[in-house]
JSON list of C-alpha atoms in Angstrom, two decimals:
[
{"chain": "A", "resi": 6, "resn": "MET", "atom": "CA", "xyz": [-160.03, -87.85, -28.07]},
{"chain": "A", "resi": 7, "resn": "GLU", "atom": "CA", "xyz": [-159.69, -89.96, -30.76]},
{"chain": "A", "resi": 8, "resn": "ALA", "atom": "CA", "xyz": [-162.74, -93.07, -30.99]},
{"chain": "A", "resi": 9, "resn": "SER", "atom": "CA", "xyz": [-160.41, -95.24, -31.46]},
{"chain": "A", "resi": 10, "resn": "GLY", "atom": "CA", "xyz": [-161.33, -97.59, -29.27]},
{"chain": "A", "resi": 11, "resn": "ARG", "atom": "CA", "xyz": [-164.95, -98.38, -29.57]},
{"chain": "A", "resi": 12, "resn": "GLU", "atom": "CA", "xyz": [-165.68, -100.55, -31.64]},
{"chain": "A", "resi": 13, "resn": "GLY", "atom": "CA", "xyz": [-163.40, -102.61, -28.95]},
{"chain": "A", "resi": 14, "resn": "THR", "atom": "CA", "xyz": [-166.47, -102.08, -26.69]},
{"chain": "A", "resi": 15, "resn": "LEU", "atom": "CA", "xyz": [-168.82, -104.02, -28.70]},
{"chain": "A", "resi": 16, "resn": "SER", "atom": "CA", "xyz": [-169.82, -106.72, -29.05]},
{"chain": "A", "resi": 17, "resn": "PRO", "atom": "CA", "xyz": [-168.84, -108.87, -32.25]},
{"chain": "A", "resi": 18, "resn": "TYR", "atom": "CA", "xyz": [-172.15, -109.60, -32.10]},
{"chain": "A", "resi": 19, "resn": "ILE", "atom": "CA", "xyz": [-173.15, -106.53, -33.22]},
{"chain": "A", "resi": 20, "resn": "ILE", "atom": "CA", "xyz": [-171.08, -105.82, -34.95]},
{"chain": "A", "resi": 21, "resn": "SER", "atom": "CA", "xyz": [-171.36, -108.15, -37.34]},
{"chain": "A", "resi": 22, "resn": "THR", "atom": "CA", "xyz": [-174.69, -107.71, -37.85]},
{"chain": "A", "resi": 23, "resn": "PHE", "atom": "CA", "xyz": [-174.59, -104.39, -38.96]},
{"chain": "A", "resi": 24, "resn": "GLN", "atom": "CA", "xyz": [-171.68, -104.83, -40.69]},
{"chain": "A", "resi": 25, "resn": "SER", "atom": "CA", "xyz": [-173.72, -107.31, -42.90]},
{"chain": "A", "resi": 26, "resn": "LEU", "atom": "CA", "xyz": [-176.83, -104.56, -43.23]},
{"chain": "A", "resi": 27, "resn": "VAL", "atom": "CA", "xyz": [-174.85, -101.45, -44.69]},
{"chain": "A", "resi": 28, "resn": "HIS", "atom": "CA", "xyz": [-172.72, -104.14, -46.74]},
{"chain": "A", "resi": 29, "resn": "ALA", "atom": "CA", "xyz": [-175.95, -105.95, -48.30]},
{"chain": "A", "resi": 30, "resn": "ILE", "atom": "CA", "xyz": [-177.54, -101.93, -48.91]},
{"chain": "A", "resi": 31, "resn": "ILE", "atom": "CA", "xyz": [-174.43, -99.70, -50.54]},
{"chain": "A", "resi": 32, "resn": "PRO", "atom": "CA", "xyz": [-171.18, -102.79, -51.60]},
{"chain": "A", "resi": 33, "resn": "PRO", "atom": "CA", "xyz": [-168.50, -102.14, -52.84]},
{"chain": "A", "resi": 34, "resn": "HIS", "atom": "CA", "xyz": [-168.31, -102.15, -57.04]},
{"chain": "A", "resi": 35, "resn": "LEU", "atom": "CA", "xyz": [-166.21, -101.26, -59.66]},
{"chain": "A", "resi": 36, "resn": "LYS", "atom": "CA", "xyz": [-167.00, -98.14, -62.40]},
{"chain": "A", "resi": 37, "resn": "GLN", "atom": "CA", "xyz": [-165.05, -97.05, -65.27]},
{"chain": "A", "resi": 38, "resn": "LYS", "atom": "CA", "xyz": [-163.15, -94.07, -64.80]},
{"chain": "A", "resi": 39, "resn": "ASP", "atom": "CA", "xyz": [-161.36, -92.01, -67.68]},
{"chain": "A", "resi": 40, "resn": "TYR", "atom": "CA", "xyz": [-158.05, -92.15, -69.02]},
{"chain": "A", "resi": 41, "resn": "ILE", "atom": "CA", "xyz": [-158.16, -94.20, -65.20]},
{"chain": "A", "resi": 42, "resn": "GLY", "atom": "CA", "xyz": [-159.26, -97.64, -66.27]},
{"chain": "A", "resi": 43, "resn": "THR", "atom": "CA", "xyz": [-161.41, -99.95, -63.26]},
{"chain": "A", "resi": 44, "resn": "VAL", "atom": "CA", "xyz": [-161.46, -97.81, -60.00]},
{"chain": "A", "resi": 45, "resn": "HIS", "atom": "CA", "xyz": [-162.47, -99.68, -56.55]},
{"chain": "A", "resi": 46, "resn": "VAL", "atom": "CA", "xyz": [-165.18, -97.71, -55.15]},
{"chain": "A", "resi": 47, "resn": "ALA", "atom": "CA", "xyz": [-165.73, -98.12, -51.66]},
{"chain": "A", "resi": 48, "resn": "GLY", "atom": "CA", "xyz": [-169.12, -99.83, -49.84]},
{"chain": "A", "resi": 49, "resn": "ALA", "atom": "CA", "xyz": [-170.38, -98.25, -46.35]},
{"chain": "A", "resi": 50, "resn": "GLN", "atom": "CA", "xyz": [-168.62, -101.35, -44.77]},
{"chain": "A", "resi": 51, "resn": "GLU", "atom": "CA", "xyz": [-165.39, -100.37, -45.90]},
{"chain": "A", "resi": 52, "resn": "LEU", "atom": "CA", "xyz": [-166.41, -97.03, -44.89]},
{"chain": "A", "resi": 53, "resn": "HIS", "atom": "CA", "xyz": [-167.67, -97.71, -41.05]},
{"chain": "A", "resi": 54, "resn": "VAL", "atom": "CA", "xyz": [-170.66, -96.79, -41.82]},
{"chain": "A", "resi": 55, "resn": "TYR", "atom": "CA", "xyz": [-172.04, -99.94, -39.69]},
{"chain": "A", "resi": 56, "resn": "GLU", "atom": "CA", "xyz": [-170.64, -97.93, -36.76]},
{"chain": "A", "resi": 57, "resn": "TYR", "atom": "CA", "xyz": [-172.69, -94.94, -37.89]},
{"chain": "A", "resi": 58, "resn": "VAL", "atom": "CA", "xyz": [-175.92, -97.39, -37.70]},
{"chain": "A", "resi": 59, "resn": "ILE", "atom": "CA", "xyz": [-175.28, -98.31, -34.05]},
{"chain": "A", "resi": 60, "resn": "TRP", "atom": "CA", "xyz": [-174.25, -95.32, -33.06]},
{"chain": "A", "resi": 61, "resn": "ILE", "atom": "CA", "xyz": [-177.15, -94.01, -33.88]},
{"chain": "A", "resi": 62, "resn": "LEU", "atom": "CA", "xyz": [-179.72, -96.48, -32.14]},
{"chain": "A", "resi": 63, "resn": "ASP", "atom": "CA", "xyz": [-177.63, -96.19, -29.28]},
{"chain": "A", "resi": 64, "resn": "HIS", "atom": "CA", "xyz": [-177.30, -92.48, -28.44]},
{"chain": "A", "resi": 65, "resn": "SER", "atom": "CA", "xyz": [-180.03, -90.88, -30.27]},
{"chain": "A", "resi": 66, "resn": "MET", "atom": "CA", "xyz": [-183.00, -91.58, -28.16]},
{"chain": "A", "resi": 67, "resn": "ALA", "atom": "CA", "xyz": [-183.52, -90.19, -25.07]},
{"chain": "A", "resi": 68, "resn": "LEU", "atom": "CA", "xyz": [-184.57, -90.82, -21.78]},
{"chain": "A", "resi": 69, "resn": "PRO", "atom": "CA", "xyz": [-188.30, -90.39, -21.33]},
{"chain": "A", "resi": 70, "resn": "VAL", "atom": "CA", "xyz": [-187.97, -92.42, -25.39]},
{"chain": "A", "resi": 71, "resn": "LYS", "atom": "CA", "xyz": [-185.86, -95.14, -24.10]},
{"chain": "A", "resi": 72, "resn": "GLU", "atom": "CA", "xyz": [-188.33, -95.13, -20.52]},
{"chain": "A", "resi": 73, "resn": "GLN", "atom": "CA", "xyz": [-191.58, -95.70, -22.46]},
{"chain": "A", "resi": 74, "resn": "LEU", "atom": "CA", "xyz": [-189.89, -98.51, -24.33]},
{"chain": "A", "resi": 75, "resn": "LYS", "atom": "CA", "xyz": [-188.20, -100.40, -21.49]},
{"chain": "A", "resi": 76, "resn": "LEU", "atom": "CA", "xyz": [-184.94, -99.56, -23.42]},
{"chain": "A", "resi": 77, "resn": "VAL", "atom": "CA", "xyz": [-183.31, -97.71, -19.96]},
{"chain": "A", "resi": 78, "resn": "ASN", "atom": "CA", "xyz": [-181.07, -100.40, -19.65]},
{"chain": "A", "resi": 79, "resn": "SER", "atom": "CA", "xyz": [-181.28, -102.61, -23.15]},
{"chain": "A", "resi": 80, "resn": "SER", "atom": "CA", "xyz": [-179.39, -102.07, -26.32]},
{"chain": "A", "resi": 81, "resn": "MET", "atom": "CA", "xyz": [-181.35, -100.76, -28.42]},
{"chain": "A", "resi": 82, "resn": "SER", "atom": "CA", "xyz": [-178.58, -102.15, -31.58]},
{"chain": "A", "resi": 83, "resn": "LYS", "atom": "CA", "xyz": [-178.32, -105.86, -29.48]},
{"chain": "A", "resi": 84, "resn": "SER", "atom": "CA", "xyz": [-181.99, -105.61, -29.96]},
{"chain": "A", "resi": 85, "resn": "THR", "atom": "CA", "xyz": [-182.42, -104.45, -33.65]},
{"chain": "A", "resi": 86, "resn": "ALA", "atom": "CA", "xyz": [-179.55, -107.51, -34.45]},
{"chain": "A", "resi": 87, "resn": "GLU", "atom": "CA", "xyz": [-181.05, -109.84, -33.10]},
{"chain": "A", "resi": 88, "resn": "LEU", "atom": "CA", "xyz": [-185.03, -108.76, -35.17]},
{"chain": "A", "resi": 89, "resn": "LEU", "atom": "CA", "xyz": [-182.35, -108.91, -38.57]},
{"chain": "A", "resi": 90, "resn": "ASP", "atom": "CA", "xyz": [-182.22, -112.45, -37.17]},
{"chain": "A", "resi": 91, "resn": "VAL", "atom": "CA", "xyz": [-184.75, -113.41, -36.72]},
{"chain": "A", "resi": 92, "resn": "GLY", "atom": "CA", "xyz": [-185.87, -112.67, -40.15]},
{"chain": "A", "resi": 93, "resn": "ALA", "atom": "CA", "xyz": [-183.27, -113.79, -40.96]},
{"chain": "A", "resi": 94, "resn": "ALA", "atom": "CA", "xyz": [-184.04, -117.58, -39.57]},
{"chain": "A", "resi": 95, "resn": "GLN", "atom": "CA", "xyz": [-187.45, -117.27, -40.67]},
{"chain": "A", "resi": 96, "resn": "LEU", "atom": "CA", "xyz": [-186.50, -117.20, -44.48]},
{"chain": "A", "resi": 97, "resn": "ILE", "atom": "CA", "xyz": [-184.73, -120.25, -43.83]},
{"chain": "A", "resi": 98, "resn": "GLN", "atom": "CA", "xyz": [-187.20, -121.79, -42.92]},
{"chain": "A", "resi": 99, "resn": "LYS", "atom": "CA", "xyz": [-189.62, -120.94, -45.70]},
{"chain": "A", "resi": 100, "resn": "GLY", "atom": "CA", "xyz": [-186.90, -122.30, -48.11]},
{"chain": "A", "resi": 101, "resn": "GLN", "atom": "CA", "xyz": [-186.82, -118.68, -49.63]},
{"chain": "A", "resi": 102, "resn": "THR", "atom": "CA", "xyz": [-183.14, -117.44, -49.94]},
{"chain": "A", "resi": 103, "resn": "LEU", "atom": "CA", "xyz": [-181.94, -117.09, -53.02]},
{"chain": "A", "resi": 104, "resn": "TYR", "atom": "CA", "xyz": [-178.29, -118.59, -52.44]},
{"chain": "A", "resi": 105, "resn": "PRO", "atom": "CA", "xyz": [-176.47, -121.31, -50.24]},
{"chain": "A", "resi": 106, "resn": "LEU", "atom": "CA", "xyz": [-174.83, -119.72, -46.21]},
{"chain": "A", "resi": 107, "resn": "ASN", "atom": "CA", "xyz": [-171.93, -118.52, -45.97]},
{"chain": "A", "resi": 108, "resn": "VAL", "atom": "CA", "xyz": [-170.45, -119.01, -42.18]},
{"chain": "A", "resi": 109, "resn": "THR", "atom": "CA", "xyz": [-167.46, -118.04, -42.60]},
{"chain": "A", "resi": 110, "resn": "ALA", "atom": "CA", "xyz": [-167.56, -114.09, -44.00]},
{"chain": "A", "resi": 111, "resn": "TYR", "atom": "CA", "xyz": [-168.80, -112.90, -40.66]},
{"chain": "A", "resi": 112, "resn": "PRO", "atom": "CA", "xyz": [-168.08, -115.91, -38.46]},
{"chain": "A", "resi": 113, "resn": "SER", "atom": "CA", "xyz": [-169.85, -113.10, -35.08]},
{"chain": "A", "resi": 114, "resn": "GLY", "atom": "CA", "xyz": [-172.49, -112.73, -36.26]},
{"chain": "A", "resi": 115, "resn": "GLY", "atom": "CA", "xyz": [-175.93, -115.32, -36.57]},
{"chain": "A", "resi": 116, "resn": "PRO", "atom": "CA", "xyz": [-178.19, -115.96, -39.32]},
{"chain": "A", "resi": 117, "resn": "PHE", "atom": "CA", "xyz": [-179.17, -113.01, -40.82]},
{"chain": "A", "resi": 118, "resn": "SER", "atom": "CA", "xyz": [-174.92, -111.87, -41.64]},
{"chain": "A", "resi": 119, "resn": "ALA", "atom": "CA", "xyz": [-174.57, -116.03, -42.99]},
{"chain": "A", "resi": 120, "resn": "LEU", "atom": "CA", "xyz": [-177.31, -114.66, -45.60]},
{"chain": "A", "resi": 121, "resn": "SER", "atom": "CA", "xyz": [-176.25, -113.48, -48.73]},
{"chain": "A", "resi": 122, "resn": "PRO", "atom": "CA", "xyz": [-176.37, -110.04, -49.43]},
{"chain": "A", "resi": 123, "resn": "ILE", "atom": "CA", "xyz": [-179.11, -109.88, -51.74]},
{"chain": "A", "resi": 124, "resn": "ASP", "atom": "CA", "xyz": [-180.64, -112.49, -49.30]},
{"chain": "A", "resi": 125, "resn": "ARG", "atom": "CA", "xyz": [-180.21, -109.93, -46.18]},
{"chain": "A", "resi": 126, "resn": "LEU", "atom": "CA", "xyz": [-182.13, -107.49, -48.26]},
{"chain": "A", "resi": 127, "resn": "ARG", "atom": "CA", "xyz": [-185.20, -110.19, -48.50]},
{"chain": "A", "resi": 128, "resn": "ALA", "atom": "CA", "xyz": [-185.06, -110.96, -45.21]},
{"chain": "A", "resi": 129, "resn": "ILE", "atom": "CA", "xyz": [-185.31, -107.27, -43.96]},
{"chain": "A", "resi": 130, "resn": "THR", "atom": "CA", "xyz": [-188.94, -106.85, -46.28]},
{"chain": "A", "resi": 131, "resn": "LEU", "atom": "CA", "xyz": [-189.43, -110.19, -44.65]},
{"chain": "A", "resi": 132, "resn": "ILE", "atom": "CA", "xyz": [-189.66, -108.48, -41.38]},
{"chain": "A", "resi": 133, "resn": "GLU", "atom": "CA", "xyz": [-191.20, -105.51, -42.92]},
{"chain": "A", "resi": 134, "resn": "ARG", "atom": "CA", "xyz": [-194.24, -107.39, -44.04]},
{"chain": "A", "resi": 135, "resn": "LEU", "atom": "CA", "xyz": [-195.03, -108.86, -40.85]},
{"chain": "A", "resi": 136, "resn": "ASP", "atom": "CA", "xyz": [-194.59, -112.14, -41.49]},
{"chain": "A", "resi": 137, "resn": "ILE", "atom": "CA", "xyz": [-192.50, -113.34, -38.81]},
{"chain": "A", "resi": 138, "resn": "ASN", "atom": "CA", "xyz": [-193.92, -114.35, -34.64]},
{"chain": "A", "resi": 139, "resn": "LEU", "atom": "CA", "xyz": [-194.12, -110.99, -33.06]},
{"chain": "A", "resi": 140, "resn": "GLU", "atom": "CA", "xyz": [-194.37, -112.64, -29.83]},
{"chain": "A", "resi": 141, "resn": "ASN", "atom": "CA", "xyz": [-191.27, -114.41, -30.11]},
{"chain": "A", "resi": 142, "resn": "LEU", "atom": "CA", "xyz": [-188.88, -110.79, -30.22]},
{"chain": "A", "resi": 143, "resn": "SER", "atom": "CA", "xyz": [-186.93, -108.00, -27.77]},
{"chain": "A", "resi": 144, "resn": "ILE", "atom": "CA", "xyz": [-187.79, -106.01, -26.03]},
{"chain": "A", "resi": 145, "resn": "PRO", "atom": "CA", "xyz": [-188.67, -103.05, -27.89]},
{"chain": "A", "resi": 146, "resn": "TYR", "atom": "CA", "xyz": [-190.53, -104.83, -30.78]},
{"chain": "A", "resi": 147, "resn": "LYS", "atom": "CA", "xyz": [-192.43, -107.67, -28.98]},
{"chain": "A", "resi": 148, "resn": "ASN", "atom": "CA", "xyz": [-195.65, -106.71, -30.22]},
{"chain": "A", "resi": 149, "resn": "ASN", "atom": "CA", "xyz": [-195.56, -103.43, -31.58]},
{"chain": "A", "resi": 150, "resn": "PRO", "atom": "CA", "xyz": [-195.40, -104.22, -35.88]},
{"chain": "A", "resi": 151, "resn": "ILE", "atom": "CA", "xyz": [-195.06, -100.21, -36.08]},
{"chain": "A", "resi": 152, "resn": "LEU", "atom": "CA", "xyz": [-191.35, -99.61, -34.76]},
{"chain": "A", "resi": 153, "resn": "VAL", "atom": "CA", "xyz": [-190.83, -103.36, -36.19]},
{"chain": "A", "resi": 154, "resn": "ARG", "atom": "CA", "xyz": [-191.93, -101.96, -39.98]},
{"chain": "A", "resi": 155, "resn": "ASN", "atom": "CA", "xyz": [-190.28, -97.95, -38.56]},
{"chain": "A", "resi": 156, "resn": "MET", "atom": "CA", "xyz": [-186.61, -99.64, -38.24]},
{"chain": "A", "resi": 157, "resn": "MET", "atom": "CA", "xyz": [-186.41, -101.35, -41.53]},
{"chain": "A", "resi": 158, "resn": "ASP", "atom": "CA", "xyz": [-186.59, -97.91, -43.11]},
{"chain": "A", "resi": 159, "resn": "VAL", "atom": "CA", "xyz": [-184.58, -96.24, -40.86]},
{"chain": "A", "resi": 160, "resn": "LEU", "atom": "CA", "xyz": [-182.34, -98.46, -40.77]},
{"chain": "A", "resi": 161, "resn": "ASN", "atom": "CA", "xyz": [-181.92, -98.04, -44.66]},
{"chain": "A", "resi": 162, "resn": "GLU", "atom": "CA", "xyz": [-181.81, -94.41, -44.34]},
{"chain": "A", "resi": 163, "resn": "LEU", "atom": "CA", "xyz": [-179.20, -94.38, -42.05]},
{"chain": "A", "resi": 164, "resn": "SER", "atom": "CA", "xyz": [-177.03, -96.26, -44.01]},
{"chain": "A", "resi": 165, "resn": "MET", "atom": "CA", "xyz": [-177.63, -94.27, -46.48]},
{"chain": "A", "resi": 166, "resn": "PHE", "atom": "CA", "xyz": [-176.78, -90.95, -44.01]},
{"chain": "A", "resi": 167, "resn": "GLY", "atom": "CA", "xyz": [-173.63, -92.49, -42.90]},
{"chain": "A", "resi": 168, "resn": "HIS", "atom": "CA", "xyz": [-173.11, -93.26, -46.29]},
{"chain": "A", "resi": 169, "resn": "TYR", "atom": "CA", "xyz": [-173.42, -89.93, -48.41]},
{"chain": "A", "resi": 170, "resn": "SER", "atom": "CA", "xyz": [-172.17, -87.07, -45.48]},
{"chain": "A", "resi": 171, "resn": "GLU", "atom": "CA", "xyz": [-169.96, -85.85, -43.96]},
{"chain": "A", "resi": 172, "resn": "TRP", "atom": "CA", "xyz": [-169.86, -88.64, -41.30]},
{"chain": "A", "resi": 173, "resn": "THR", "atom": "CA", "xyz": [-167.54, -90.42, -42.98]},
{"chain": "A", "resi": 174, "resn": "ALA", "atom": "CA", "xyz": [-164.98, -87.49, -42.93]},
{"chain": "A", "resi": 175, "resn": "TYR", "atom": "CA", "xyz": [-165.20, -87.09, -39.24]},
{"chain": "A", "resi": 176, "resn": "GLY", "atom": "CA", "xyz": [-162.62, -89.49, -39.35]},
{"chain": "A", "resi": 177, "resn": "THR", "atom": "CA", "xyz": [-160.50, -90.48, -35.79]},
{"chain": "A", "resi": 178, "resn": "THR", "atom": "CA", "xyz": [-163.25, -88.40, -33.81]},
{"chain": "A", "resi": 179, "resn": "ARG", "atom": "CA", "xyz": [-166.62, -90.08, -35.56]},
{"chain": "A", "resi": 180, "resn": "LEU", "atom": "CA", "xyz": [-167.69, -91.47, -32.38]},
{"chain": "A", "resi": 181, "resn": "LEU", "atom": "CA", "xyz": [-167.19, -88.78, -29.86]},
{"chain": "A", "resi": 182, "resn": "SER", "atom": "CA", "xyz": [-170.13, -86.72, -28.77]},
{"chain": "A", "resi": 183, "resn": "PRO", "atom": "CA", "xyz": [-171.50, -83.64, -31.77]},
{"chain": "A", "resi": 184, "resn": "GLU", "atom": "CA", "xyz": [-170.04, -81.21, -30.62]},
{"chain": "A", "resi": 185, "resn": "TYR", "atom": "CA", "xyz": [-166.10, -82.43, -30.96]},
{"chain": "A", "resi": 186, "resn": "ARG", "atom": "CA", "xyz": [-166.12, -83.33, -34.32]},
{"chain": "A", "resi": 187, "resn": "ARG", "atom": "CA", "xyz": [-164.40, -82.41, -36.39]},
{"chain": "A", "resi": 188, "resn": "VAL", "atom": "CA", "xyz": [-163.94, -83.05, -40.63]},
{"chain": "A", "resi": 189, "resn": "GLU", "atom": "CA", "xyz": [-160.64, -84.63, -41.14]},
{"chain": "A", "resi": 190, "resn": "TYR", "atom": "CA", "xyz": [-160.97, -84.69, -44.98]},
{"chain": "A", "resi": 191, "resn": "PHE", "atom": "CA", "xyz": [-163.44, -84.63, -47.68]},
{"chain": "A", "resi": 192, "resn": "PRO", "atom": "CA", "xyz": [-166.35, -86.66, -47.33]},
{"chain": "A", "resi": 193, "resn": "PRO", "atom": "CA", "xyz": [-166.10, -89.69, -50.17]},
{"chain": "A", "resi": 194, "resn": "GLY", "atom": "CA", "xyz": [-169.22, -89.70, -49.78]},
{"chain": "A", "resi": 195, "resn": "TRP", "atom": "CA", "xyz": [-169.59, -87.11, -51.59]},
{"chain": "A", "resi": 196, "resn": "PHE", "atom": "CA", "xyz": [-166.45, -87.86, -54.02]},
{"chain": "A", "resi": 197, "resn": "GLN", "atom": "CA", "xyz": [-168.67, -90.82, -55.23]},
{"chain": "A", "resi": 198, "resn": "ALA", "atom": "CA", "xyz": [-172.28, -88.70, -55.39]},
{"chain": "A", "resi": 199, "resn": "GLN", "atom": "CA", "xyz": [-170.25, -85.43, -57.14]},
{"chain": "A", "resi": 200, "resn": "TYR", "atom": "CA", "xyz": [-171.37, -82.89, -54.89]},
{"chain": "A", "resi": 201, "resn": "PRO", "atom": "CA", "xyz": [-169.13, -80.65, -54.11]},
{"chain": "A", "resi": 202, "resn": "GLY", "atom": "CA", "xyz": [-169.28, -79.28, -51.06]},
{"chain": "A", "resi": 203, "resn": "PRO", "atom": "CA", "xyz": [-171.57, -76.62, -49.46]},
{"chain": "A", "resi": 204, "resn": "SER", "atom": "CA", "xyz": [-171.24, -72.82, -51.36]},
{"chain": "A", "resi": 205, "resn": "PHE", "atom": "CA", "xyz": [-171.12, -71.09, -48.53]},
{"chain": "A", "resi": 206, "resn": "GLY", "atom": "CA", "xyz": [-172.54, -66.94, -48.03]},
{"chain": "A", "resi": 207, "resn": "TYR", "atom": "CA", "xyz": [-174.13, -68.02, -51.81]},
{"chain": "A", "resi": 208, "resn": "ARG", "atom": "CA", "xyz": [-176.41, -65.38, -53.16]},
{"chain": "A", "resi": 209, "resn": "ASP", "atom": "CA", "xyz": [-179.73, -66.99, -54.87]},
{"chain": "A", "resi": 210, "resn": "PHE", "atom": "CA", "xyz": [-182.11, -64.91, -56.74]},
{"chain": "A", "resi": 211, "resn": "ARG", "atom": "CA", "xyz": [-184.61, -63.86, -54.85]},
{"chain": "A", "resi": 212, "resn": "GLY", "atom": "CA", "xyz": [-186.84, -61.47, -56.86]},
{"chain": "A", "resi": 213, "resn": "PHE", "atom": "CA", "xyz": [-186.72, -58.17, -58.07]},
{"chain": "A", "resi": 214, "resn": "LEU", "atom": "CA", "xyz": [-186.65, -54.99, -55.80]},
{"chain": "A", "resi": 215, "resn": "ALA", "atom": "CA", "xyz": [-189.93, -53.51, -54.71]},
{"chain": "A", "resi": 216, "resn": "ILE", "atom": "CA", "xyz": [-190.64, -49.94, -54.13]},
{"chain": "A", "resi": 217, "resn": "ILE", "atom": "CA", "xyz": [-193.56, -49.17, -51.84]},
{"chain": "A", "resi": 218, "resn": "GLN", "atom": "CA", "xyz": [-194.31, -45.21, -52.10]},
{"chain": "A", "resi": 219, "resn": "HIS", "atom": "CA", "xyz": [-195.14, -43.80, -48.52]},
{"chain": "A", "resi": 220, "resn": "ARG", "atom": "CA", "xyz": [-197.66, -41.56, -49.14]},
{"chain": "A", "resi": 221, "resn": "LYS", "atom": "CA", "xyz": [-198.85, -39.51, -46.00]},
{"chain": "A", "resi": 222, "resn": "VAL", "atom": "CA", "xyz": [-202.13, -40.00, -44.83]},
{"chain": "A", "resi": 223, "resn": "ASP", "atom": "CA", "xyz": [-203.65, -38.24, -42.50]},
{"chain": "A", "resi": 224, "resn": "VAL", "atom": "CA", "xyz": [-205.79, -38.50, -39.29]}
]
């Protein structure tokens, strides 16, 4: 069972928006390595972390929660992409962008994807401050300031989880249900964080052995 075809079922708009999101949060960079020289370190977009964020948004909610948020027949990832665009549009209208817009980097995206990476982060901060019209937002964010603020934290956390966890190493199984996922290689994020991996069966010091003398008590 492979997951390679799922991206084709997603809207190019959703894909572009979340590609630009994770790229802004964890961009690629150059790093100096001893005896090797300068090497390219992959960012979250290159490791397809945007797929993880989209998958979690669309598959991690229980049905009662979806019903409460009126999301049974809607996509959480699409509503969240639209929320990011509202913040981006507000940043543009206020004249607070630091760099010119670029509509060619993510041609299927909206205003958020057209922003420079630093301006995307500024748009997220603007949304977090609720400096937007909550009445004009899509369900479930419409007039829901608590959810709007929480989601800005969630997007940052999910990008980190996807990048630095074993998810990227699931390879062709990464978009399957958890019971079908298999680790196919060492996670790139673990290399970047210099995490050696889990140490199974490791015994830690838990104190000294307590010797208790049991005295017989006549009842």
